[in-house]
Amino acid sequence: MKDEKTLLKNIRTYLTEEEKNFVAAALQFAKTAHHDQKRISGKDYIVHPLFVARVLSDLKLDAQSLAAALLHDVCEDAKITPSEIKEKFGDGVTQIVIVLTKLKKISIREKDLPAGRQDIKHFDERTLIAIDALRRVFVAMAHDLRVVIIKIVDRLHNIKDIAVFDREKQRRIARETLYIYAPLASRLGMGEFKANLEDGAFKILDKKRYKGIKKHYHRMLKQAKKTIKATSSLLGERLKKEGIAAEITSRVKNIYSIHKKLIKVRNNYERILDLLGVRIIVKTTEDCYKVLGIIHQNYRPMPGQFSDYIALPKLNGYQSIHTLVYINETLPLEFQIRTADMDYQANFGVASHFYYSEVLKPKDKTSGQNIKTPKKELIWIKELAEWQNQIKDSKDYIKELKIDFFNDRIFVFTPKGEVKDLPAGSTPIDFAYAVHTDVGDHAAGAKIDGMMKGLDTKLSNGQVVEIITNKNQRGPNPDWLKFVKSASAKDKIRGYINKLKKSDSYILR
Ligand code: MN
């Protein structure tokens, strides 16, 4: 099995001895658990978790992620209990596997989904609400982004293997992929995954259109090939003269993104200006700007078709310079200029940060929960949270969904973008205690989405809550018991009151 070999080879390059053994043990465990099982395709079941783990090892994800990927289907499909996993592989891995198993049960109802050709802008409200709710669940899980990354890779494999299902199931999986997983991959900056998910799904949903676009596009690429090649080699020589080391490749657009653009321009290919493109990878940011200068000296740039995502990165972290120029009277060509790091980031996004943040910090052995969140991610999580504001009036969206574990919970954010999971009806006091006992005990005021609000205000999904504390406040107010919802807040307030009573009676005696 190729994936197994590659996985074992990959982990030798970046994991410690101990971690390698940990992953190998998980592999052995998964093999035993799935040993008599087949995928619907007839292949041995283990090929699936192996694929997921192998891709993650290409991205140099940590040992816990790899083990969780190998074990991600054993609870559901091989009847292994979480406590068995916990005993052998610890709490971190188990938490990831539990969430992944839960996520499997969540899906959008068929009738809430639009037909394949529609663009998301034209969806009706019901559909948007259903899609939004599913995204919310993912956002809620974002406190450990490794879950989301594993899920995206899991879906990538499933969409490759999709032919074995009946038509209806294929379409359901494809739509979910297109409207939930691909946008998620995009938000997380995982460009390569996004493109593969989109094209895999689009092929199922509208095969005729997919094939039509592909054919047309490839014909265009073929026609322009000579010109692009000549331009590239000419430019390559100029850069060499200037002493700039560069790798020049032609870049291809994914079919679904062409489809989306075609809708906007009424199927006129000529109006999609950035259909043809060249990517230039250089060593330093400084070189990026030098290359830009050289291109603009030699070719006429198209007005208004220049973006500097290096100075102003996209919210998902994407960095590159884009400029559209005419390489002759009629042929527009888009140049994308970036460093190798930026290129890696563009393809693998958030996943590419785990390794780097990981090796710099000592491992947290005690729990897998509060593991390293690279700073950049916080912005992305906030951005994910913004999805939640896209749809208003969705008060009863929860009822619309087949989500069993989610009904009675809400998910709110700290100003830093951390998710707090609370019972429905929770107030800023519940939130404060979820942050820290000290914050709860000294809570004096609350800002909800930037506005001062009462401490008994009912919170709703997606809000950003900031607690204002007063250090001189002696402790919680007993009146808070009238409105708090979470058991832990109640406990702590009661605990404080009891302590106070005891000490009072002591003094009285
Ligand atoms: Mn799976």
Short mmCIF file of C-alpha atoms and ligand atoms in Angstrom, two decimals:
data_model
loop_
_atom_site.label_atom_id
_atom_site.label_comp_id
_atom_site.label_asym_id
_atom_site.label_seq_id
_atom_site.Cartn_x
_atom_site.Cartn_y
_atom_site.Cartn_z
CA MET A 1 0.00 0.00 0.00
CA LYS A 2 1.49 3.24 -1.20
CA ASP A 3 -0.10 5.53 1.39
CA GLU A 4 1.19 3.40 4.24
CA LYS A 5 4.74 3.52 2.91
CA THR A 6 4.59 7.26 2.35
CA LEU A 7 3.12 7.88 5.78
CA LEU A 8 5.87 5.94 7.49
CA LYS A 9 8.49 7.63 5.37
CA ASN A 10 7.05 11.09 6.07
CA ILE A 11 6.92 10.75 9.82
CA ARG A 12 10.55 9.73 9.93
CA THR A 13 11.42 13.20 8.70
CA TYR A 14 9.80 15.25 11.47
CA LEU A 15 8.50 13.21 14.41
CA THR A 16 10.47 12.07 17.45
CA GLU A 17 11.08 8.38 18.13
CA GLU A 18 8.32 8.37 20.72
CA GLU A 19 5.85 10.07 18.40
CA LYS A 20 6.65 7.70 15.55
CA ASN A 21 5.89 4.73 17.78
CA PHE A 22 2.66 6.40 18.85
CA VAL A 23 1.53 6.77 15.23
CA ALA A 24 2.65 3.23 14.38
CA ALA A 25 0.62 1.90 17.32
CA ALA A 26 -2.45 3.80 16.10
CA LEU A 27 -1.94 2.35 12.64
CA GLN A 28 -1.76 -1.16 14.06
CA PHE A 29 -4.84 -0.55 16.18
CA ALA A 30 -6.82 0.77 13.20
CA LYS A 31 -5.75 -2.16 11.05
CA THR A 32 -6.93 -4.66 13.65
CA ALA A 33 -10.20 -2.79 14.23
CA HIS A 34 -11.04 -2.59 10.53
CA HIS A 35 -9.45 -5.89 9.51
CA ASP A 36 -12.57 -7.63 8.24
CA GLN A 37 -14.17 -4.51 6.78
CA LYS A 38 -14.40 -3.30 3.23
CA ARG A 39 -15.26 0.07 1.78
CA ILE A 40 -18.37 -0.01 -0.40
CA SER A 41 -15.92 0.11 -3.29
CA GLY A 42 -14.68 -3.33 -2.24
CA LYS A 43 -11.29 -2.05 -1.09
CA ASP A 44 -10.04 -2.82 2.41
CA TYR A 45 -11.42 -0.26 4.83
CA ILE A 46 -7.99 0.72 6.12
CA VAL A 47 -7.10 2.42 2.81
CA HIS A 48 -9.40 5.27 3.82
CA PRO A 49 -7.93 6.26 7.20
CA LEU A 50 -4.50 5.64 5.71
CA PHE A 51 -5.15 8.12 2.93
CA VAL A 52 -6.24 10.78 5.43
CA ALA A 53 -3.24 10.20 7.68
CA ARG A 54 -0.84 10.19 4.74
CA VAL A 55 -2.09 13.57 3.47
CA LEU A 56 -1.78 15.03 6.96
CA SER A 57 1.77 13.69 7.20
CA ASP A 58 2.56 15.44 3.91
CA LEU A 59 1.53 18.60 5.73
CA LYS A 60 3.63 17.65 8.75
CA LEU A 61 0.77 17.65 11.21
CA ASP A 62 1.48 16.50 14.74
CA ALA A 63 1.39 12.90 15.99
CA GLN A 64 -2.00 13.33 17.70
CA SER A 65 -3.59 14.45 14.44
CA LEU A 66 -2.13 11.48 12.58
CA ALA A 67 -3.28 9.01 15.21
CA ALA A 68 -6.75 10.60 15.25
CA ALA A 69 -6.90 10.39 11.46
CA LEU A 70 -6.04 6.69 11.57
CA LEU A 71 -8.67 6.09 14.23
CA HIS A 72 -11.35 8.47 12.98
CA ASP A 73 -13.77 5.78 11.85
CA VAL A 74 -13.17 3.05 14.42
CA CYS A 75 -15.93 4.14 16.82
CA GLU A 76 -18.60 4.32 14.19
CA ASP A 77 -17.59 1.45 11.96
CA ALA A 78 -15.65 -0.95 14.11
CA LYS A 79 -17.52 -0.52 17.41
CA ILE A 80 -14.51 0.55 19.41
CA THR A 81 -15.45 2.67 22.43
CA PRO A 82 -13.89 6.06 23.15
CA SER A 83 -12.62 4.75 26.48
CA GLU A 84 -10.59 2.09 24.68
CA ILE A 85 -8.99 4.80 22.57
CA LYS A 86 -8.42 6.96 25.62
CA GLU A 87 -6.69 4.16 27.44
CA LYS A 88 -4.28 3.53 24.59
CA PHE A 89 -3.85 6.93 22.98
CA GLY A 90 -4.80 9.49 25.59
CA ASP A 91 -7.30 12.27 25.89
CA GLY A 92 -6.17 14.53 23.03
CA VAL A 93 -6.65 11.91 20.34
CA THR A 94 -9.91 10.70 21.90
CA GLN A 95 -11.42 14.18 21.91
CA ILE A 96 -10.67 14.60 18.23
CA VAL A 97 -12.14 11.19 17.37
CA ILE A 98 -15.28 11.88 19.41
CA VAL A 99 -15.93 15.18 17.65
CA LEU A 100 -15.28 13.62 14.24
CA THR A 101 -17.73 10.83 15.02
CA LYS A 102 -20.36 13.39 16.06
CA LEU A 103 -19.82 15.41 12.93
CA LYS A 104 -20.64 12.37 10.83
CA LYS A 105 -24.19 12.46 12.08
CA ILE A 106 -24.78 15.99 10.98
CA SER A 107 -26.01 16.61 7.52
CA ILE A 108 -28.20 18.99 5.61
CA ARG A 109 -31.57 17.60 4.66
CA GLU A 110 -31.93 16.88 0.98
CA LYS A 111 -34.86 19.22 0.58
CA ASP A 112 -32.89 22.06 2.08
CA LEU A 113 -30.30 21.80 -0.62
CA PRO A 114 -30.32 23.68 -3.92
CA ALA A 115 -29.83 22.17 -7.33
CA GLY A 116 -26.27 21.95 -8.58
CA ARG A 117 -26.04 24.80 -11.05
CA GLN A 118 -27.21 27.55 -8.78
CA ASP A 119 -24.74 29.96 -7.39
CA ILE A 120 -24.88 30.46 -3.66
CA LYS A 121 -26.12 34.03 -4.17
CA HIS A 122 -29.38 32.72 -5.57
CA PHE A 123 -30.15 30.24 -2.83
CA ASP A 124 -33.40 30.68 -0.99
CA GLU A 125 -33.40 31.55 2.66
CA ARG A 126 -34.17 28.08 3.88
CA THR A 127 -31.11 26.74 2.14
CA LEU A 128 -28.91 29.51 3.45
CA ILE A 129 -30.08 28.84 6.96
CA ALA A 130 -29.39 25.13 6.66
CA ILE A 131 -25.95 25.75 5.24
CA ASP A 132 -25.23 28.39 7.82
CA ALA A 133 -26.20 26.13 10.67
CA LEU A 134 -23.89 23.40 9.52
CA ARG A 135 -21.07 25.90 9.24
CA ARG A 136 -21.82 27.03 12.77
CA VAL A 137 -21.22 23.54 14.01
CA PHE A 138 -17.83 23.60 12.40
CA VAL A 139 -17.09 26.98 13.88
CA ALA A 140 -17.99 25.59 17.25
CA MET A 141 -15.48 22.85 16.68
CA ALA A 142 -12.84 25.33 15.67
CA HIS A 143 -11.40 25.41 19.15
CA ASP A 144 -9.37 22.57 17.77
CA LEU A 145 -8.77 23.30 14.13
CA ARG A 146 -7.15 19.92 13.68
CA VAL A 147 -10.64 18.45 13.67
CA VAL A 148 -11.64 20.63 10.75
CA ILE A 149 -8.47 19.83 8.81
CA ILE A 150 -8.96 16.06 9.28
CA LYS A 151 -12.59 16.39 8.23
CA ILE A 152 -11.64 18.25 5.07
CA VAL A 153 -9.13 15.57 4.07
CA ASP A 154 -11.65 12.85 4.97
CA ARG A 155 -14.15 14.45 2.60
CA LEU A 156 -11.53 14.76 -0.10
CA HIS A 157 -11.07 10.99 -0.08
CA ASN A 158 -14.77 10.31 0.09
CA ILE A 159 -15.46 12.48 -2.93
CA LYS A 160 -12.83 10.57 -4.88
CA ASP A 161 -14.52 7.31 -3.98
CA ILE A 162 -18.01 8.61 -4.59
CA ALA A 163 -18.88 6.57 -7.69
CA VAL A 164 -19.90 3.56 -5.59
CA PHE A 165 -22.96 5.28 -4.11
CA ASP A 166 -26.35 5.64 -5.69
CA ARG A 167 -27.12 8.83 -7.58
CA GLU A 168 -29.04 10.48 -4.77
CA LYS A 169 -26.37 9.92 -2.16
CA GLN A 170 -23.69 11.08 -4.56
CA ARG A 171 -25.53 14.34 -5.07
CA ARG A 172 -26.06 14.88 -1.39
CA ILE A 173 -22.39 14.35 -0.62
CA ALA A 174 -21.39 16.57 -3.53
CA ARG A 175 -23.61 19.45 -2.39
CA GLU A 176 -22.43 19.27 1.15
CA THR A 177 -18.90 19.32 -0.18
CA LEU A 178 -19.53 22.32 -2.37
CA TYR A 179 -21.37 24.43 0.18
CA ILE A 180 -19.79 23.42 3.46
CA TYR A 181 -16.41 21.81 3.05
CA ALA A 182 -14.98 23.73 0.11
CA PRO A 183 -15.84 27.17 1.59
CA LEU A 184 -14.34 26.01 4.86
CA ALA A 185 -11.14 24.93 3.14
CA SER A 186 -11.11 28.30 1.44
CA ARG A 187 -11.59 30.22 4.67
CA LEU A 188 -8.76 28.26 6.18
CA GLY A 189 -6.57 29.17 3.24
CA MET A 190 -6.26 25.58 2.03
CA GLY A 191 -6.43 26.50 -1.65
CA GLU A 192 -5.39 23.17 -3.07
CA PHE A 193 -8.00 21.32 -1.02
CA LYS A 194 -10.68 23.82 -1.90
CA ALA A 195 -10.02 23.40 -5.63
CA ASN A 196 -10.06 19.60 -5.46
CA LEU A 197 -13.22 19.50 -3.35
CA GLU A 198 -15.01 21.92 -5.65
CA ASP A 199 -14.11 20.15 -8.85
CA GLY A 200 -14.87 16.71 -7.41
CA ALA A 201 -18.31 17.87 -6.30
CA PHE A 202 -19.10 19.93 -9.38
CA LYS A 203 -18.35 16.95 -11.61
CA ILE A 204 -21.06 14.98 -9.80
CA LEU A 205 -23.62 17.77 -9.76
CA ASP A 206 -23.30 18.92 -13.36
CA LYS A 207 -21.16 16.57 -15.35
CA LYS A 208 -22.10 18.03 -18.70
CA ARG A 209 -21.15 21.56 -17.76
CA TYR A 210 -18.01 20.36 -15.99
CA LYS A 211 -16.85 18.54 -19.10
CA GLY A 212 -17.81 21.42 -21.37
CA ILE A 213 -15.80 23.96 -19.40
CA LYS A 214 -12.86 21.64 -19.04
CA LYS A 215 -12.75 21.02 -22.78
CA HIS A 216 -13.03 24.68 -23.69
CA TYR A 217 -10.45 25.71 -21.11
CA HIS A 218 -7.94 23.13 -22.20
CA ARG A 219 -8.36 24.16 -25.80
CA MET A 220 -7.62 27.76 -24.79
CA LEU A 221 -4.59 26.67 -22.79
CA LYS A 222 -3.29 24.73 -25.76
CA GLN A 223 -3.71 27.66 -28.12
CA ALA A 224 -1.94 30.05 -25.78
CA LYS A 225 0.75 27.59 -24.78
CA LYS A 226 3.42 28.77 -27.21
CA THR A 227 2.94 32.43 -26.42
CA ILE A 228 2.97 31.79 -22.67
CA LYS A 229 6.08 29.68 -22.96
CA ALA A 230 7.91 32.28 -25.01
CA THR A 231 6.91 35.00 -22.57
CA SER A 232 8.02 32.91 -19.61
CA SER A 233 11.45 32.13 -21.00
CA LEU A 234 12.01 35.73 -22.07
CA LEU A 235 11.06 36.93 -18.62
CA GLY A 236 13.17 34.21 -17.04
CA GLU A 237 16.23 35.52 -18.83
CA ARG A 238 15.57 39.11 -17.80
CA LEU A 239 15.25 38.05 -14.18
CA LYS A 240 18.46 36.09 -14.43
CA LYS A 241 20.26 39.18 -15.69
CA GLU A 242 18.97 41.08 -12.69
CA GLY A 243 20.25 38.32 -10.43
CA ILE A 244 16.79 37.18 -9.30
CA ALA A 245 16.33 33.45 -8.88
CA ALA A 246 12.81 32.54 -9.94
CA GLU A 247 10.70 29.55 -10.74
CA ILE A 248 8.17 30.27 -13.46
CA THR A 249 5.21 27.96 -14.04
CA SER A 250 1.87 28.33 -15.75
CA ARG A 251 -1.01 28.13 -13.34
CA VAL A 252 -4.35 26.52 -14.07
CA LYS A 253 -7.69 27.59 -12.69
CA ASN A 254 -10.02 25.04 -11.23
CA ILE A 255 -13.12 24.24 -13.25
CA TYR A 256 -15.67 25.27 -10.64
CA SER A 257 -14.15 28.71 -10.23
CA ILE A 258 -14.37 29.21 -14.00
CA HIS A 259 -17.99 28.09 -13.83
CA LYS A 260 -18.76 30.69 -11.17
CA LYS A 261 -17.11 33.44 -13.18
CA LEU A 262 -18.91 32.36 -16.34
CA ILE A 263 -22.24 32.86 -14.62
CA LYS A 264 -21.31 36.47 -13.92
CA VAL A 265 -20.23 37.22 -17.46
CA ARG A 266 -23.03 35.39 -19.23
CA ASN A 267 -20.84 32.56 -20.43
CA ASN A 268 -18.51 34.77 -22.39
CA TYR A 269 -15.06 33.29 -21.88
CA GLU A 270 -13.39 36.37 -23.29
CA ARG A 271 -14.66 38.43 -20.43
CA ILE A 272 -12.82 36.30 -17.89
CA LEU A 273 -9.55 38.14 -17.96
CA ASP A 274 -7.52 36.00 -15.59
CA LEU A 275 -8.24 32.69 -17.28
CA LEU A 276 -4.61 32.33 -18.32
CA GLY A 277 -1.89 32.83 -15.80
CA VAL A 278 1.74 32.49 -14.89
CA ARG A 279 3.09 32.04 -11.40
CA ILE A 280 6.50 33.33 -10.42
CA ILE A 281 8.04 32.00 -7.23
CA VAL A 282 11.00 33.94 -5.85
CA LYS A 283 13.13 33.90 -2.71
CA THR A 284 12.26 37.13 -0.93
CA THR A 285 9.45 39.66 -0.66
CA GLU A 286 11.81 42.26 -2.05
CA ASP A 287 12.26 40.13 -5.15
CA CYS A 288 8.48 40.00 -5.59
CA TYR A 289 8.36 43.77 -6.03
CA LYS A 290 11.43 43.77 -8.28
CA VAL A 291 9.75 41.19 -10.53
CA LEU A 292 6.59 43.29 -10.58
CA GLY A 293 8.62 46.28 -11.74
CA ILE A 294 10.23 44.29 -14.51
CA ILE A 295 6.89 42.96 -15.73
CA HIS A 296 5.31 46.41 -15.81
CA GLN A 297 8.32 47.80 -17.68
CA ASN A 298 7.91 45.21 -20.39
CA TYR A 299 4.16 44.69 -20.69
CA ARG A 300 1.24 47.05 -20.56
CA PRO A 301 -0.69 46.51 -17.30
CA MET A 302 -4.43 46.57 -17.45
CA PRO A 303 -5.85 49.43 -15.35
CA GLY A 304 -7.59 48.36 -12.18
CA GLN A 305 -6.35 44.79 -12.47
CA PHE A 306 -3.57 44.88 -9.94
CA SER A 307 -3.71 43.56 -6.35
CA ASP A 308 -1.02 43.57 -3.72
CA TYR A 309 -2.00 40.81 -1.31
CA ILE A 310 1.49 40.90 0.15
CA ALA A 311 1.00 44.30 1.71
CA LEU A 312 -2.68 43.54 2.29
CA PRO A 313 -3.13 39.78 2.80
CA LYS A 314 -6.56 38.24 2.34
CA LEU A 315 -8.38 37.33 5.53
CA ASN A 316 -7.49 33.68 5.11
CA GLY A 317 -3.81 34.60 5.10
CA TYR A 318 -3.30 34.45 1.34
CA GLN A 319 -0.36 36.50 0.10
CA SER A 320 0.71 37.18 -3.48
CA ILE A 321 0.94 39.98 -6.01
CA HIS A 322 -1.47 39.73 -8.93
CA THR A 323 -1.21 41.81 -12.04
CA LEU A 324 -2.92 41.52 -15.38
CA VAL A 325 -0.95 42.57 -18.42
CA TYR A 326 -1.29 42.34 -22.18
CA ILE A 327 1.47 40.17 -23.53
CA ASN A 328 0.42 41.13 -27.06
CA GLU A 329 -2.36 43.20 -28.61
CA THR A 330 -5.08 40.75 -27.66
CA LEU A 331 -3.86 38.29 -25.07
CA PRO A 332 -4.24 39.18 -21.38
CA LEU A 333 -2.17 37.19 -18.94
CA GLU A 334 -2.24 37.23 -15.17
CA PHE A 335 1.05 37.13 -13.31
CA GLN A 336 1.06 35.94 -9.72
CA ILE A 337 4.25 36.76 -7.86
CA ARG A 338 5.06 35.31 -4.45
CA THR A 339 7.71 33.65 -2.32
CA ALA A 340 7.89 29.88 -1.80
CA ASP A 341 6.52 30.29 1.73
CA MET A 342 3.58 32.29 0.47
CA ASP A 343 2.95 29.63 -2.15
CA TYR A 344 2.91 26.86 0.43
CA GLN A 345 0.59 28.93 2.59
CA ALA A 346 -1.73 29.49 -0.39
CA ASN A 347 -2.03 25.76 -0.97
CA PHE A 348 -2.22 24.44 2.55
CA GLY A 349 -3.24 27.44 4.64
CA VAL A 350 -3.87 26.88 8.29
CA ALA A 351 -2.57 23.33 8.08
CA SER A 352 0.84 24.66 7.16
CA HIS A 353 1.06 26.57 10.44
CA PHE A 354 0.70 23.68 12.78
CA TYR A 355 4.09 22.24 12.12
CA TYR A 356 5.94 25.49 12.55
CA SER A 357 4.13 26.56 15.69
CA GLU A 358 4.49 23.03 16.97
CA VAL A 359 8.23 22.69 16.69
CA LEU A 360 8.85 25.99 18.37
CA LYS A 361 6.86 25.23 21.47
CA PRO A 362 7.22 22.41 23.95
CA LYS A 363 4.45 19.85 23.65
CA ASP A 364 1.46 20.04 25.90
CA LYS A 365 1.32 16.47 27.08
CA THR A 366 -1.45 16.85 29.58
CA SER A 367 -4.32 17.65 27.29
CA GLY A 368 -5.00 17.80 23.61
CA GLN A 369 -7.59 20.50 24.04
CA ASN A 370 -5.70 23.70 24.52
CA ILE A 371 -3.07 22.96 21.95
CA LYS A 372 -1.23 25.75 20.17
CA THR A 373 -3.26 28.08 18.11
CA PRO A 374 -1.00 30.10 15.86
CA LYS A 375 -1.85 33.79 16.12
CA LYS A 376 -2.95 34.14 12.54
CA GLU A 377 -5.66 31.61 13.10
CA LEU A 378 -7.44 33.80 15.55
CA ILE A 379 -8.22 36.19 12.75
CA TRP A 380 -9.52 33.33 10.68
CA ILE A 381 -11.69 32.04 13.44
CA LYS A 382 -13.16 35.50 13.80
CA GLU A 383 -13.76 35.51 10.12
CA LEU A 384 -15.49 32.16 10.43
CA ALA A 385 -17.64 33.69 13.10
CA GLU A 386 -18.64 36.37 10.66
CA TRP A 387 -20.43 33.76 8.62
CA GLN A 388 -22.82 33.68 11.45
CA ASN A 389 -23.76 37.28 10.90
CA GLN A 390 -24.50 36.71 7.25
CA ILE A 391 -27.94 35.46 8.01
CA LYS A 392 -30.40 37.26 10.19
CA ASP A 393 -33.83 36.11 11.33
CA SER A 394 -32.75 32.55 11.78
CA LYS A 395 -34.21 32.12 15.22
CA ASP A 396 -35.64 28.69 14.69
CA TYR A 397 -32.98 27.41 12.39
CA ILE A 398 -32.03 24.81 14.93
CA LYS A 399 -35.37 23.06 14.63
CA GLU A 400 -34.79 22.73 10.93
CA LEU A 401 -31.80 20.55 11.39
CA LYS A 402 -31.08 17.00 12.31
CA ILE A 403 -28.54 17.92 14.89
CA ASP A 404 -29.00 16.13 18.13
CA PHE A 405 -26.15 17.28 20.29
CA PHE A 406 -26.35 20.88 19.29
CA ASN A 407 -29.95 21.89 19.98
CA ASP A 408 -29.57 23.13 23.48
CA ARG A 409 -26.17 24.76 23.18
CA ILE A 410 -24.99 28.14 22.02
CA PHE A 411 -21.53 29.14 20.89
CA VAL A 412 -20.14 32.55 21.71
CA PHE A 413 -16.72 34.06 21.30
CA THR A 414 -14.18 35.80 23.47
CA PRO A 415 -12.70 39.01 22.00
CA LYS A 416 -9.75 36.87 20.95
CA GLY A 417 -11.95 34.56 18.92
CA GLU A 418 -12.00 31.63 21.31
CA VAL A 419 -15.23 29.64 21.26
CA LYS A 420 -17.18 29.07 24.46
CA ASP A 421 -19.83 26.43 24.44
CA LEU A 422 -22.77 27.23 26.77
CA PRO A 423 -26.31 26.03 27.45
CA ALA A 424 -29.00 27.92 25.52
CA GLY A 425 -30.29 30.90 27.51
CA SER A 426 -26.90 31.59 29.05
CA THR A 427 -25.98 35.10 30.17
CA PRO A 428 -22.73 37.08 30.41
CA ILE A 429 -22.30 35.64 33.93
CA ASP A 430 -22.32 32.09 32.56
CA PHE A 431 -19.82 33.21 29.98
CA ALA A 432 -17.62 34.89 32.59
CA TYR A 433 -17.44 31.70 34.64
CA ALA A 434 -16.69 29.70 31.52
CA VAL A 435 -13.69 31.95 30.94
CA HIS A 436 -12.37 31.80 34.52
CA THR A 437 -13.72 31.68 38.07
CA ASP A 438 -11.97 34.95 38.84
CA VAL A 439 -13.61 36.67 35.91
CA GLY A 440 -16.98 35.36 37.07
CA ASP A 441 -16.49 36.40 40.68
CA HIS A 442 -15.51 39.94 39.70
CA ALA A 443 -17.83 40.50 36.74
CA ALA A 444 -19.14 44.05 36.79
CA GLY A 445 -20.35 44.63 33.26
CA ALA A 446 -20.52 43.10 29.80
CA LYS A 447 -20.00 44.20 26.23
CA ILE A 448 -21.89 42.14 23.69
CA ASP A 449 -20.72 42.75 20.14
CA GLY A 450 -19.16 45.96 21.40
CA MET A 451 -22.26 47.29 23.21
CA MET A 452 -22.68 47.55 26.96
CA LYS A 453 -25.42 45.17 28.05
CA GLY A 454 -26.89 43.93 31.33
CA LEU A 455 -25.34 40.92 33.04
CA ASP A 456 -28.64 39.06 32.70
CA THR A 457 -28.91 39.51 28.92
CA LYS A 458 -29.57 36.25 27.11
CA LEU A 459 -26.71 35.50 24.75
CA SER A 460 -27.17 34.15 21.28
CA ASN A 461 -25.01 32.24 18.84
CA GLY A 462 -21.99 33.91 17.38
CA GLN A 463 -21.85 36.94 19.64
CA VAL A 464 -18.55 38.28 20.86
CA VAL A 465 -18.66 38.84 24.60
CA GLU A 466 -16.27 40.86 26.69
CA ILE A 467 -16.53 40.89 30.48
CA ILE A 468 -15.56 43.98 32.42
CA THR A 469 -14.25 43.08 35.85
CA ASN A 470 -13.93 45.06 39.03
CA LYS A 471 -11.16 43.85 41.29
CA ASN A 472 -12.67 45.58 44.31
CA GLN A 473 -15.84 43.57 44.05
CA ARG A 474 -15.80 41.02 46.87
CA GLY A 475 -17.50 38.17 45.09
CA PRO A 476 -20.54 37.07 43.10
CA ASN A 477 -23.96 38.59 43.65
CA PRO A 478 -26.47 36.01 45.03
CA ASP A 479 -29.11 37.50 42.72
CA TRP A 480 -27.23 36.09 39.78
CA LEU A 481 -28.61 32.67 40.72
CA LYS A 482 -31.98 33.86 39.43
CA PHE A 483 -30.82 33.92 35.84
CA VAL A 484 -27.65 31.87 35.31
CA LYS A 485 -28.07 28.71 33.26
CA SER A 486 -24.86 26.73 33.38
CA ALA A 487 -24.28 24.23 36.17
CA SER A 488 -20.73 25.43 36.71
CA ALA A 489 -21.76 29.07 37.24
CA LYS A 490 -24.47 27.99 39.68
CA ASP A 491 -22.02 25.83 41.57
CA LYS A 492 -19.49 28.56 41.91
CA ILE A 493 -21.96 31.21 43.05
CA ARG A 494 -23.53 28.82 45.56
CA GLY A 495 -20.10 27.76 46.74
CA TYR A 496 -19.20 31.34 47.45
CA ILE A 497 -22.44 32.05 49.32
CA ASN A 498 -22.06 28.92 51.45
CA LYS A 499 -18.54 29.86 52.34
CA LEU A 500 -19.73 33.31 53.33
CA LYS A 501 -22.52 31.90 55.51
CA LYS A 502 -20.13 29.55 57.25
CA SER A 503 -17.66 32.27 58.03
CA ASP A 504 -20.47 34.57 59.24
CA SER A 505 -21.82 31.91 61.60
CA TYR A 506 -18.30 31.33 62.80
CA ILE A 507 -17.96 34.98 63.69
CA LEU A 508 -21.39 35.00 65.39
CA ARG A 509 -20.42 32.12 67.56
MN MN B 1 -13.91 8.74 7.15
#
